[in-house]
Coordinates of C-alpha atoms in Angstrom, one line a residue:
X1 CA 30.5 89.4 7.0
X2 CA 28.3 89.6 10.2
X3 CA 25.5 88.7 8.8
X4 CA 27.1 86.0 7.1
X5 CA 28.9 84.4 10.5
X6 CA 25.5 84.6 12.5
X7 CA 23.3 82.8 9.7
X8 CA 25.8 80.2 9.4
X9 CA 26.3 79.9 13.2
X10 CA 22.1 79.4 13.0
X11 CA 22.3 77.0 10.8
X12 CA 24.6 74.8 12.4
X13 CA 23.0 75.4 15.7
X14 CA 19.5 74.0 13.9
X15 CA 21.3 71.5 11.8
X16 CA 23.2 69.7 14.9
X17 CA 19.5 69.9 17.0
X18 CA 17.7 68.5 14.6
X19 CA 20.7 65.4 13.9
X20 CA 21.2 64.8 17.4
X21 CA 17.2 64.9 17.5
X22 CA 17.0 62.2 14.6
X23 CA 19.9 60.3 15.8
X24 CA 18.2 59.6 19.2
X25 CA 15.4 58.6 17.4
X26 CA 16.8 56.1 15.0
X27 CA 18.9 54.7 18.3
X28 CA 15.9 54.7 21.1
X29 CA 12.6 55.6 18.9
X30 CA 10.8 51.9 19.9
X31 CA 11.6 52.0 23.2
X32 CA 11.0 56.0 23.8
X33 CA 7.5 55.1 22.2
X34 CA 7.6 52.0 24.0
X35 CA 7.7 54.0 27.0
X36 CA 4.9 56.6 25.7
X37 CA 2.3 54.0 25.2
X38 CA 2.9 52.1 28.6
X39 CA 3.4 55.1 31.1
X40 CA 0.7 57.5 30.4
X41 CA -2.2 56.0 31.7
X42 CA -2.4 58.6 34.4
X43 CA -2.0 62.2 34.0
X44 CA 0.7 62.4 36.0
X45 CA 2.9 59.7 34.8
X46 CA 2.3 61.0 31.5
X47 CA 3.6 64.1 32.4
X48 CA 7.0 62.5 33.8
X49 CA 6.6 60.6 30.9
X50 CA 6.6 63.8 28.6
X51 CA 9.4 65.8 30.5
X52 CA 11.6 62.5 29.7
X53 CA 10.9 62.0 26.3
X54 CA 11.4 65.6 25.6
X55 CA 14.5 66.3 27.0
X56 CA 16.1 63.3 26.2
X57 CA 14.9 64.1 21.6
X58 CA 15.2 67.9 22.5
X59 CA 12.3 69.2 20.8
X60 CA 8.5 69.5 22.2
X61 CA 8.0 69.7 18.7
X62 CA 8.5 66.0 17.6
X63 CA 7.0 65.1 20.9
X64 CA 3.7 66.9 20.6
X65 CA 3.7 65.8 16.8
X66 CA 4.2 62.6 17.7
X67 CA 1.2 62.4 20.3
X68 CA -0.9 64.0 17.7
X69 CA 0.1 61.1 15.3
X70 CA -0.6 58.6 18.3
X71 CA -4.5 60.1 18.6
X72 CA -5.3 60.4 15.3
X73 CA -4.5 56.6 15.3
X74 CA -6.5 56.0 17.9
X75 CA -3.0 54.7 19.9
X76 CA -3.8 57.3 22.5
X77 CA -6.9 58.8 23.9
X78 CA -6.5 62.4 24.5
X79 CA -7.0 62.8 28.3
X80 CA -3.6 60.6 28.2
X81 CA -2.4 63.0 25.7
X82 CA -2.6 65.7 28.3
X83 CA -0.1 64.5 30.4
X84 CA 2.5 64.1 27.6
X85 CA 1.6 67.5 26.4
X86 CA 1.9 69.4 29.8
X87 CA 5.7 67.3 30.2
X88 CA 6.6 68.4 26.6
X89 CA 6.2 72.1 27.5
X90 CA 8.3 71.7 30.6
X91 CA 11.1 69.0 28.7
X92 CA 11.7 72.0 26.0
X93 CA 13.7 74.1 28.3
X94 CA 16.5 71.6 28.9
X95 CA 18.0 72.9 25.6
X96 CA 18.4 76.4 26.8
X97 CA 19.8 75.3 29.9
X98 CA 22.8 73.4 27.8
X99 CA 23.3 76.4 25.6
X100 CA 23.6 78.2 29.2
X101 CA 26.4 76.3 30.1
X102 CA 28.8 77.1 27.7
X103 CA 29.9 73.6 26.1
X104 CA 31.4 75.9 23.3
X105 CA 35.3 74.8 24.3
X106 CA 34.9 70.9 24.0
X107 CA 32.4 70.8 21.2
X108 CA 35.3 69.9 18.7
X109 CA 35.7 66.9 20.7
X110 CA 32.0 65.9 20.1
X111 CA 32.4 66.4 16.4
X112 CA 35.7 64.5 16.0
X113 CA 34.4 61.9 17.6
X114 CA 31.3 61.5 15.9
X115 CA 32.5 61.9 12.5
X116 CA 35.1 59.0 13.4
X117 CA 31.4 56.8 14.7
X118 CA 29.4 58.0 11.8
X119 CA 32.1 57.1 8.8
X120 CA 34.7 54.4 10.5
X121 CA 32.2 52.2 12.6
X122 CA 30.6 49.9 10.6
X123 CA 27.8 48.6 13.7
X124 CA 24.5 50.7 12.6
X125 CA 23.8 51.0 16.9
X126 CA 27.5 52.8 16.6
X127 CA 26.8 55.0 13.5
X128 CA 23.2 56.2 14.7
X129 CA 25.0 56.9 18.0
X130 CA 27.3 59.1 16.5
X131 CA 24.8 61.1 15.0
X132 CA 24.0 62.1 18.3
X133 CA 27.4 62.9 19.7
X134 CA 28.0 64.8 16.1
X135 CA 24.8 66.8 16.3
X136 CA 25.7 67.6 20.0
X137 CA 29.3 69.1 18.9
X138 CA 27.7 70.6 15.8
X139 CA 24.6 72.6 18.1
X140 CA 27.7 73.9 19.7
X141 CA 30.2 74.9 17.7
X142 CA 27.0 77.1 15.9
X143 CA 26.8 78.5 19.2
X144 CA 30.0 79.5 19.2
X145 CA 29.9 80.7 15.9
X146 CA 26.6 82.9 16.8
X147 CA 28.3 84.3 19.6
X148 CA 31.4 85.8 18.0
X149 CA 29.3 87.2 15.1
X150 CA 26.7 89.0 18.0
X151 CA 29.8 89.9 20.2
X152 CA 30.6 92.3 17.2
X153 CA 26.9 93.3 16.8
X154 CA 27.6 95.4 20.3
X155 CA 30.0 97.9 18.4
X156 CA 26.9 98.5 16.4
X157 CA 24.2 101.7 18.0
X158 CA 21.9 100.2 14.8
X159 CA 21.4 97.2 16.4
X160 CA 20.9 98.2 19.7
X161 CA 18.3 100.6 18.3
X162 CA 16.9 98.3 16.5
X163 CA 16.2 95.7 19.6
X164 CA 15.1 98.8 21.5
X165 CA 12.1 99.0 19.7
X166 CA 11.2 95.3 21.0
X167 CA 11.2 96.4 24.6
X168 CA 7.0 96.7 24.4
X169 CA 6.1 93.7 26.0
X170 CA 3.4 93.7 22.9
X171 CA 6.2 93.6 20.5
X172 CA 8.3 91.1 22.6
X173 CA 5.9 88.5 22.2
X174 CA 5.0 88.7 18.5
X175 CA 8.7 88.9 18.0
X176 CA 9.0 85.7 19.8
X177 CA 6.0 84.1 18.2
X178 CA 6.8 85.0 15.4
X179 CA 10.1 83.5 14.8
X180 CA 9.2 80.2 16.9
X181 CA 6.7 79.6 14.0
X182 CA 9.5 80.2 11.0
X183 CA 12.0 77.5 12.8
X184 CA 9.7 75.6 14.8
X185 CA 11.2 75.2 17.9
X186 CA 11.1 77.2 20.7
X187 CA 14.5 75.7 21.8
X188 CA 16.0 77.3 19.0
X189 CA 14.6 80.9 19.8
X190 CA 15.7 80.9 23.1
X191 CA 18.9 79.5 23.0
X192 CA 19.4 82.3 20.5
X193 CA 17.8 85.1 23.1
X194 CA 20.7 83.1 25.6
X195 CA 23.7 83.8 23.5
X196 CA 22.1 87.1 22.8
X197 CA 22.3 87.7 26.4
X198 CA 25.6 86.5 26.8
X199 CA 26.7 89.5 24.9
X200 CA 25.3 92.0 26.0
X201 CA 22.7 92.7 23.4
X202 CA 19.5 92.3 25.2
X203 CA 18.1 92.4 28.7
X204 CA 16.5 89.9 30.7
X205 CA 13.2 91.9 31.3
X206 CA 12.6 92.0 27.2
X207 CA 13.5 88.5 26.9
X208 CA 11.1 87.2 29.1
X209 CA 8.3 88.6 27.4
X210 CA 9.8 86.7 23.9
X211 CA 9.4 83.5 25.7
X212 CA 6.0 84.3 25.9
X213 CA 5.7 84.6 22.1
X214 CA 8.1 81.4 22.0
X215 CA 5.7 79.0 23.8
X216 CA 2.6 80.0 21.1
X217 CA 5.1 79.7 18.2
X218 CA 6.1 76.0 19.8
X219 CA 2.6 74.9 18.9
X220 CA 2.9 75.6 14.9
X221 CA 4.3 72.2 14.1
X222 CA 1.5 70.4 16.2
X223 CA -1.3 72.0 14.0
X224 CA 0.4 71.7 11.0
X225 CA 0.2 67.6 11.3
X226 CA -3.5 68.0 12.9
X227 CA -4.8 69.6 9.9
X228 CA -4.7 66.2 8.1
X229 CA -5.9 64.1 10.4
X230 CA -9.3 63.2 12.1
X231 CA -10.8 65.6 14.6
X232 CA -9.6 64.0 17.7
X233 CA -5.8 64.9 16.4
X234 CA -6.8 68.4 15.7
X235 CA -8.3 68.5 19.5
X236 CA -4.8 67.1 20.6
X237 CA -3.1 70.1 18.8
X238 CA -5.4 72.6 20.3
X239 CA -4.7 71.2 23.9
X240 CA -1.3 72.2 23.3
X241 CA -2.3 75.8 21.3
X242 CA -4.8 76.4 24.2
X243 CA -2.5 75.4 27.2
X244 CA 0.4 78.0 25.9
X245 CA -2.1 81.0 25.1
X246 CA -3.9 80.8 28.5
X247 CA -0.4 80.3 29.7
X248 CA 1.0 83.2 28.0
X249 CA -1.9 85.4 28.8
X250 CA -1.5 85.2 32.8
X251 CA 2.5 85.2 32.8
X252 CA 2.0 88.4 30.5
X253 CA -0.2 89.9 33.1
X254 CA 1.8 88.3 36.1
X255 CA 4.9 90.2 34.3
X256 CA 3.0 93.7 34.3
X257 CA 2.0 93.6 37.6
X258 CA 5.2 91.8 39.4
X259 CA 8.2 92.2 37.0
X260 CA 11.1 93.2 40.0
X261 CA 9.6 90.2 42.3
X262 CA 9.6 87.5 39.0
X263 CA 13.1 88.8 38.0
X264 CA 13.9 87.8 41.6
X265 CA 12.7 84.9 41.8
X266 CA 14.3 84.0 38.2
X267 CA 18.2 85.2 39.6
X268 CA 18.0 83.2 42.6
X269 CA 17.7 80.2 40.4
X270 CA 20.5 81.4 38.4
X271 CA 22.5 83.3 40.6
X272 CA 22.8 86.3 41.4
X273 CA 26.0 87.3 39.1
X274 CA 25.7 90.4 36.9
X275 CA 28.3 89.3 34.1
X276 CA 27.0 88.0 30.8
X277 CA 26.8 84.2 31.4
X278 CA 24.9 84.7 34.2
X279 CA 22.2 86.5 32.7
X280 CA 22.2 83.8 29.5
X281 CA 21.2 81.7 32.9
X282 CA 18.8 83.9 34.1
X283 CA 16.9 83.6 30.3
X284 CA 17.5 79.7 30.3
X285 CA 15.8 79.8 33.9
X286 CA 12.9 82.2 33.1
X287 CA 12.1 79.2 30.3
X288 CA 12.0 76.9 32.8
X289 CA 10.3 78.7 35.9
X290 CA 7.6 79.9 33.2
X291 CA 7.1 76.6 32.2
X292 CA 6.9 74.7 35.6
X293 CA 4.7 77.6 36.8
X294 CA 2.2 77.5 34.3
X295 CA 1.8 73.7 34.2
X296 CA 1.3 73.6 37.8
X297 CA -1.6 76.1 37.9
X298 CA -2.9 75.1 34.8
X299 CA -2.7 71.1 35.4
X300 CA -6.2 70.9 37.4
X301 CA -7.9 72.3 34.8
X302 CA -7.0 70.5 32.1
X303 CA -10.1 68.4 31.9
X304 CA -11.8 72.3 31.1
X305 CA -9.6 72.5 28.3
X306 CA -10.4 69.1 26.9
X307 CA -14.0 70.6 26.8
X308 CA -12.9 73.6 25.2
X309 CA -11.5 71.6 22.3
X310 CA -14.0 69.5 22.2
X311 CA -16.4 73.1 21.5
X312 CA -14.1 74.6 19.0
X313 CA -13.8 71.2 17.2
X314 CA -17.5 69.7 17.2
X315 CA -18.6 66.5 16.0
X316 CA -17.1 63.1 15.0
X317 CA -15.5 61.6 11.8
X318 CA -17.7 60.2 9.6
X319 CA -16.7 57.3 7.0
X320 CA -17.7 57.8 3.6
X321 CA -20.8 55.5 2.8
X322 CA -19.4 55.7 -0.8
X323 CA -16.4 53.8 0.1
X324 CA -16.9 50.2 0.9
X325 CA -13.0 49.4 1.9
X326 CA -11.2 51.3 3.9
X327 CA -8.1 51.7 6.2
X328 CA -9.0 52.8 9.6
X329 CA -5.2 53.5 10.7
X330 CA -3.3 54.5 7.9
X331 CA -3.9 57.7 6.8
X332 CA -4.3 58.6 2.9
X333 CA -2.8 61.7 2.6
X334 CA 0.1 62.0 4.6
X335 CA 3.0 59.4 6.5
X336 CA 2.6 60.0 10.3
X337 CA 5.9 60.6 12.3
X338 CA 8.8 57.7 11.9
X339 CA 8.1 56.5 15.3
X340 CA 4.1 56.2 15.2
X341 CA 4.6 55.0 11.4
X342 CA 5.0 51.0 12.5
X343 CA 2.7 50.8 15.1
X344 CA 0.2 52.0 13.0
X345 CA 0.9 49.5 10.5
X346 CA 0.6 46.9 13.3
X347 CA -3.0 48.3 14.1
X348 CA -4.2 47.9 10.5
X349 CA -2.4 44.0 10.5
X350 CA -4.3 43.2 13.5
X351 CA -7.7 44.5 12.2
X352 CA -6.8 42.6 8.9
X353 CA -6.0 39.2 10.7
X354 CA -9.3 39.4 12.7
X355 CA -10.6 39.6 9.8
X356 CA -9.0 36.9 7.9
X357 CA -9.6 34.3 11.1
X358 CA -13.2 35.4 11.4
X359 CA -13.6 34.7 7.6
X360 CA -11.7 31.4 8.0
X361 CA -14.4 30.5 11.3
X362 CA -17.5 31.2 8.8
X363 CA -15.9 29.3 6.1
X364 CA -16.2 26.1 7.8
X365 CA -19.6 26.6 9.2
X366 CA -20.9 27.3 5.5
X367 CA -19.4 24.3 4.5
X368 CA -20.9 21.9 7.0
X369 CA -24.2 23.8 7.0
X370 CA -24.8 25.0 3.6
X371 CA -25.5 28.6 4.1
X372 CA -25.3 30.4 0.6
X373 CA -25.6 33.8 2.4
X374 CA -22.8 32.9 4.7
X375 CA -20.7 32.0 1.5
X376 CA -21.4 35.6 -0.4
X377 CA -20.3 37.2 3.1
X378 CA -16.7 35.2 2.7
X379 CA -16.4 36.2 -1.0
X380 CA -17.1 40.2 0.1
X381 CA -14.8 39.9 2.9
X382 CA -11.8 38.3 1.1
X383 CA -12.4 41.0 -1.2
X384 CA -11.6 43.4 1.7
X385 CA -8.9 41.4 3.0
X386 CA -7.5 41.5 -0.7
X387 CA -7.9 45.0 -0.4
X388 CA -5.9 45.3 3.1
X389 CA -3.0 43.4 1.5
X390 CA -2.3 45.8 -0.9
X391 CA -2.9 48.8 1.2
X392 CA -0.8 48.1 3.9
X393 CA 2.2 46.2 1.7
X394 CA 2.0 49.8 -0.6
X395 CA 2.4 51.8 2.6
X396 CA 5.5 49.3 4.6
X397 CA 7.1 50.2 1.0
X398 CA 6.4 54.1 1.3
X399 CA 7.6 54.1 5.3
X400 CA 10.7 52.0 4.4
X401 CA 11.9 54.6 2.2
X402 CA 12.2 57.1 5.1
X403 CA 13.8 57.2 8.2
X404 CA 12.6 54.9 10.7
X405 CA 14.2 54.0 14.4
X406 CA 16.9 50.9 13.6
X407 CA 14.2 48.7 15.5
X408 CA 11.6 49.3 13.3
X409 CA 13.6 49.4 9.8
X410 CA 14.7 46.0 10.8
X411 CA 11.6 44.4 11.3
X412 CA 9.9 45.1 7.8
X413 CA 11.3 42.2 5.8
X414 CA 9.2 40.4 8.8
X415 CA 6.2 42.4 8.6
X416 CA 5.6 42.3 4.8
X417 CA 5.5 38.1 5.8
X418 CA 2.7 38.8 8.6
X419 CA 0.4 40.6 5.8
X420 CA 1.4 37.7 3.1
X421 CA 0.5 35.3 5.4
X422 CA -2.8 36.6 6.9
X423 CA -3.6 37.2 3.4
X424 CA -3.3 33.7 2.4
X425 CA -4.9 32.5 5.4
X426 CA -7.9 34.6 4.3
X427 CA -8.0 32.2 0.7
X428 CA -8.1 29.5 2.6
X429 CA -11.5 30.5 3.9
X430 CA -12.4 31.5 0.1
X431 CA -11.4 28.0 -0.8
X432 CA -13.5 26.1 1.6
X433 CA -16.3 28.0 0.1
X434 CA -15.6 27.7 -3.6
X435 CA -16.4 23.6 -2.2
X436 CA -19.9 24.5 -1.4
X437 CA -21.8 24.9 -4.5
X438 CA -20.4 21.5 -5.6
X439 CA -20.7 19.9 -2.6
X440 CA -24.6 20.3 -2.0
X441 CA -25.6 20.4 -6.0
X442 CA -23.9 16.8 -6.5
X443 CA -26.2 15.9 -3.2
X444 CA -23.3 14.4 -1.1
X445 CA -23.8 15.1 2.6
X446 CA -21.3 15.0 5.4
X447 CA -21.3 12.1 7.7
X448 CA -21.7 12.7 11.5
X449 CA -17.8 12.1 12.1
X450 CA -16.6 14.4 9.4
X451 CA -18.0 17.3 11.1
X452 CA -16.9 16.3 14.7
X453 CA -13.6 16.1 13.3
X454 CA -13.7 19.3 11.2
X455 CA -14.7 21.3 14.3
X456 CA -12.5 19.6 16.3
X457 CA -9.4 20.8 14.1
X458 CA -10.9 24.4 13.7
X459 CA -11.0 24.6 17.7
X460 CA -7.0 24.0 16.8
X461 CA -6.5 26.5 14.1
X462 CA -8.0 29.0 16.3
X463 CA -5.9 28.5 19.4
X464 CA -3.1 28.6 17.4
X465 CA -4.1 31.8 15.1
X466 CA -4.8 33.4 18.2
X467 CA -1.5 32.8 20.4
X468 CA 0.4 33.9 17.4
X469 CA -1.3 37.0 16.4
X470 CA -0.8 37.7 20.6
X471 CA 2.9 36.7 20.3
X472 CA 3.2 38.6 17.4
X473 CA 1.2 41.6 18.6
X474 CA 3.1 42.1 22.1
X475 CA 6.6 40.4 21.5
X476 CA 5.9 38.0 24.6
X477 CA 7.3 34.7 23.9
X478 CA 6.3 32.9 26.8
X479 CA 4.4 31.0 25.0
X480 CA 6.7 30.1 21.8
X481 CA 7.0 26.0 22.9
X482 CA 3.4 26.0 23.1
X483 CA 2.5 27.5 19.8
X484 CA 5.2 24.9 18.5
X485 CA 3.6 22.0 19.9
X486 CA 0.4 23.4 18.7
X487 CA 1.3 23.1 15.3
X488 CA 3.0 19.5 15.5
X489 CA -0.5 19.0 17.2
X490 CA -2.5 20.1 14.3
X491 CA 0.5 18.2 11.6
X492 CA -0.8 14.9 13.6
X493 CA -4.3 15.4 13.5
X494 CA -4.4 16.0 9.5
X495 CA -2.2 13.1 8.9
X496 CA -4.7 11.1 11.6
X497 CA -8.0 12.1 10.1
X498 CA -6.7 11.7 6.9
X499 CA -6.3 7.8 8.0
X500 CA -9.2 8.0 9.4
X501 CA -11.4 9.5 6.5
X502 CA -9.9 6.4 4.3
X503 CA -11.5 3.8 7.0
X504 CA -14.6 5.8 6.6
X505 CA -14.7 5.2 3.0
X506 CA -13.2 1.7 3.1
X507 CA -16.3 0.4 5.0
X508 CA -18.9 2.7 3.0
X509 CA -19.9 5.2 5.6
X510 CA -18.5 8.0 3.2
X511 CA -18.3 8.3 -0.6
X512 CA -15.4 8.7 -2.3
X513 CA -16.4 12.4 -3.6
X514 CA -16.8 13.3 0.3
X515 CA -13.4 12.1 0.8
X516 CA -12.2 14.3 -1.8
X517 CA -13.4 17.3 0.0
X518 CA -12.5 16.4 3.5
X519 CA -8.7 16.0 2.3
X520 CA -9.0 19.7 0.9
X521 CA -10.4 20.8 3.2
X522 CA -8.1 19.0 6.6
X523 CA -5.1 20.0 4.0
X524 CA -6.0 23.2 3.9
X525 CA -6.5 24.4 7.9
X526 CA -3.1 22.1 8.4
X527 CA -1.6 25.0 5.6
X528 CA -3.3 27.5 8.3
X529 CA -1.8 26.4 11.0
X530 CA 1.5 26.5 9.2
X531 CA 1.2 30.7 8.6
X532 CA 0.0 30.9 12.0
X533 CA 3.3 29.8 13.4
X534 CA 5.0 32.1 10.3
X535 CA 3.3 34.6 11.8
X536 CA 4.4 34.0 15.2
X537 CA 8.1 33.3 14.8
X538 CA 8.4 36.5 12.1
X539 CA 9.8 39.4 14.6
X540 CA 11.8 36.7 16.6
X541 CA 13.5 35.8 13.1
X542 CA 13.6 39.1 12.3
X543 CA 15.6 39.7 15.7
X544 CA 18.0 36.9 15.0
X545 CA 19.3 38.1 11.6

């Protein structure tokens, strides 16, 4: 019956982490990852920048998952990575320090009240919201749960004999690694050692050497999603391994040599009480003493560690010379973390639209100058761009099916319409050049004016494609009037050079064939310019609905 109590008790405690974890995600994931990608430029900030974003999701383990999924995008480079990592570590321990505080009495409050958000509110801010208030009454009430189950575990000499063999430092720390790795989270192990502590079952001297052993176990999930992805995401994952072994290794030592002055140091942080809660402080403060103290000696040298990862993990990826297309942010195997999964979409969209207006560019130039091999490199890039299309649509489909931050899962409608329309911006550049052949073998030749005006236009359709894909790239609309009036611009100049293609050919400076070709082609850039502004307006609609 015991047994029974504490495992259920665990598996609330877990199951309410990891909802109120998922919940703030869903609510704040854009912005929290907004906040990664703009703060972390120094070490420094990107350690603030780690401590916040850990303690506000509760789990180093998304965050350094999450940073993993950033490198091996290429969305982070991994000295910035070091910051987030060292702030993860110390962000961890705010978990423990909840459980410390004993919540246990009003946690029915938080569940009532997020069941009522979660299955009466019909606003999806207010339901995502209560998953967070739910999971925080849930982690809680397992606590409580745990604790009455291990406050009869102290009637029992077989369990005290049986945590008495643990008191070998050795044995501490594999204990503690050991079971970080089964539940991932090192919140979760320590939060049990706290209500542990709270009755009575274990000492503060044993405990701290399972921290140790927690912080190692912490890194499992990290490396797990490395192993995947490209070496620069495995370098990221041993940054974090490396950090808590060398970590571990001089607290371990430290604790030897100094255990009465640590324990100290520890109760006067947590007071100096001898009952049971304040020893379940002591443990939550020895989590995040450790912490603080290792990632202020080992800060200065992390650029050592870099190296070190960089010597374990040698060499760079190579691309397959057997594979002519490829994606260079989206990863075959596996979906990265529901946070990273957008921006990484957004990565391969950009690649794809520099493509498309490049394509579009060389088009034009072909046409006016007759360059065959210019035409066969637009034919082998749409081919690519083809490619793209169905590469990225296939993988919006696969990341819509999970759970993404509200943000994010409301913008897809807009972003399958940004690959559609790069993707028919990139026929138009196939068009023009499908003209070519015909156009030289009949022998008709371009006046003087045509191409003025052609150029002319293009110089349009590229200011235009390229405030769009900026608007559409950083959200800044200071410029939506402008791309507006840039497209009535380019509406005007079609309609005018049409008019003034017909004079041409009314007094004999063009042939009628020409003519043809030049209302194609004008018709076709003014089709450009109308995805361009699609493309700009798409999250802004998207917002609006």
């Amino acid at each position: 019956m015991i047994a029974i109590q504490l495992l259920g008790g665990l598996g609330l405690f877990i199951a309410g982490m990891n909802m109120m974890s998922r919940g703030i995600e869903k609510v704040a994931g854009n912005k929290l990852r907004g906040i990664l990608k703009a703060f972390t430029k120094t070490r420094l900030l990107g350690l603030l920048v780690g401590l916040f974003f850990t303690a506000v999701i509760q789990s180093s383990s998304a965050a350094t998952v999450m940073v993993v999924s950033f490198v091996n995008s290429g969305l982070m480079t991994l000295s910035e990575a070091c910051g987030i990592i060292l702030g993860a570590n110390i962000g961890t321990t705010v978990t423990a320090l909840l459980v410390a505080v004993r919540l246990s009495t009003v946690a029915p409050i938080f569940v009532f009240a997020g069941a009522v958000m979660v299955n009466f509110i019909k606003t999806p801010v207010v339901r995502k919201s209560g998953e967070i208030v739910l999971g925080f009454g849930v982690l809680f009430v397992g606590i409580s749960t745990m604790s009455t189950a291990m406050a009869a575990l102290r009637e029992m000499p077989e369990v005290i004999d049986l945590l008495g063999i643990f008191a070998n430092p050795f044995l501490g720390v594999l204990l503690g690694l050991v079971i970080t790795s089964v539940v991932q989270s090192s919140s979760v192990t320590v939060s049990i050692l706290v209500v542990m502590a709270a009755q009575g079952l274990v000492d503060l001297h044993l405990c701290m050497f399972v921290i140790l052993g927690c912080n190692i176990g912490a890194c499992t999930s990290a490396v797990l999603a490395s192993l995947s992805g490209n070496k620069n995401s495995k370098r990221a994952a041993l940054i974090h391994l490396l950090f808590n072994i060398y970590g571990t290794i001089l607290m371990f030592v430290l604790l030897l040599l100094f255990p009465v002055q640590i324990e100290n140091i520890i109760r006067f942080f947590s007071g100096h009480g001898t009952d049971a809660g304040s020893l379940g402080r002591s443990i939550a403060w020895a989590h995040v003493l450790f912490k603080v103290f290792q990632v202020a000696v080992f800060y200065p040298f992390m650029n050592m560690i870099v190296k070190c990862t960089y010597a374990l993990v040698r060499g760079e990826d190579e691309t397959p010379a057997e594979e002519p297309f490829t994606l260079r942010y989206i990863g075959a195997s596996r979906l990265p973390n529901p946070a990273v999964a957008i921006l990484v979409a957004v990565q391969e969209m950009e690649r794809m639209a520099h493509m498309a207006f490049d394509n579009l560019n060389l088009a034009v130039e072909c046409l006016v100058t007759n360059d065959a091999e210019g035409c066969r490199h637009v034919f082998e890039t749409e081919k690519y761009i083809d490619f793209l299309d169905e590469k990225i649509s296939d993988y919006l489909v696969k990341i819509n099916q999970n759970t993404l931050p509200i943000a994010d899962a409301n913008r897809i409608a807009a972003y399958f319409h940004v690959v559609s329309d790069i993707e028919r911006i990139g026929d138009h550049a196939e068009s023009i050049v499908e003209l070519v052949p015909e156009l030289y073998e009949d022998g008709i030749q371009w006046s003087e004016d045509s191409v003025n005006e052609l150029r002319t236009m293009m110089t349009a359709v590229n200011r235009i494609l390229d405030e769009s894909l900026t608007m559409f790239l950083t959200g800044d609309k200071t410029h939506m009037q402008e791309i507006s009036d840039l497209e009535n611009m380019i509406d005007q100049m079609e309609r005018s050079l049409q008019s003034q293609h017909i004079l041409r050919l009314s007094e004999g400076k063009c042939s009628a064939q020409a003519g043809i070709y030049f209302s194609d082609v004008v018709s076709g850039l003014e089709r450009v310019g109308d995805h361009a502004i699609n493309i700009a307006f798409s999250l802004v609609e998207a917002e609006q609905r």
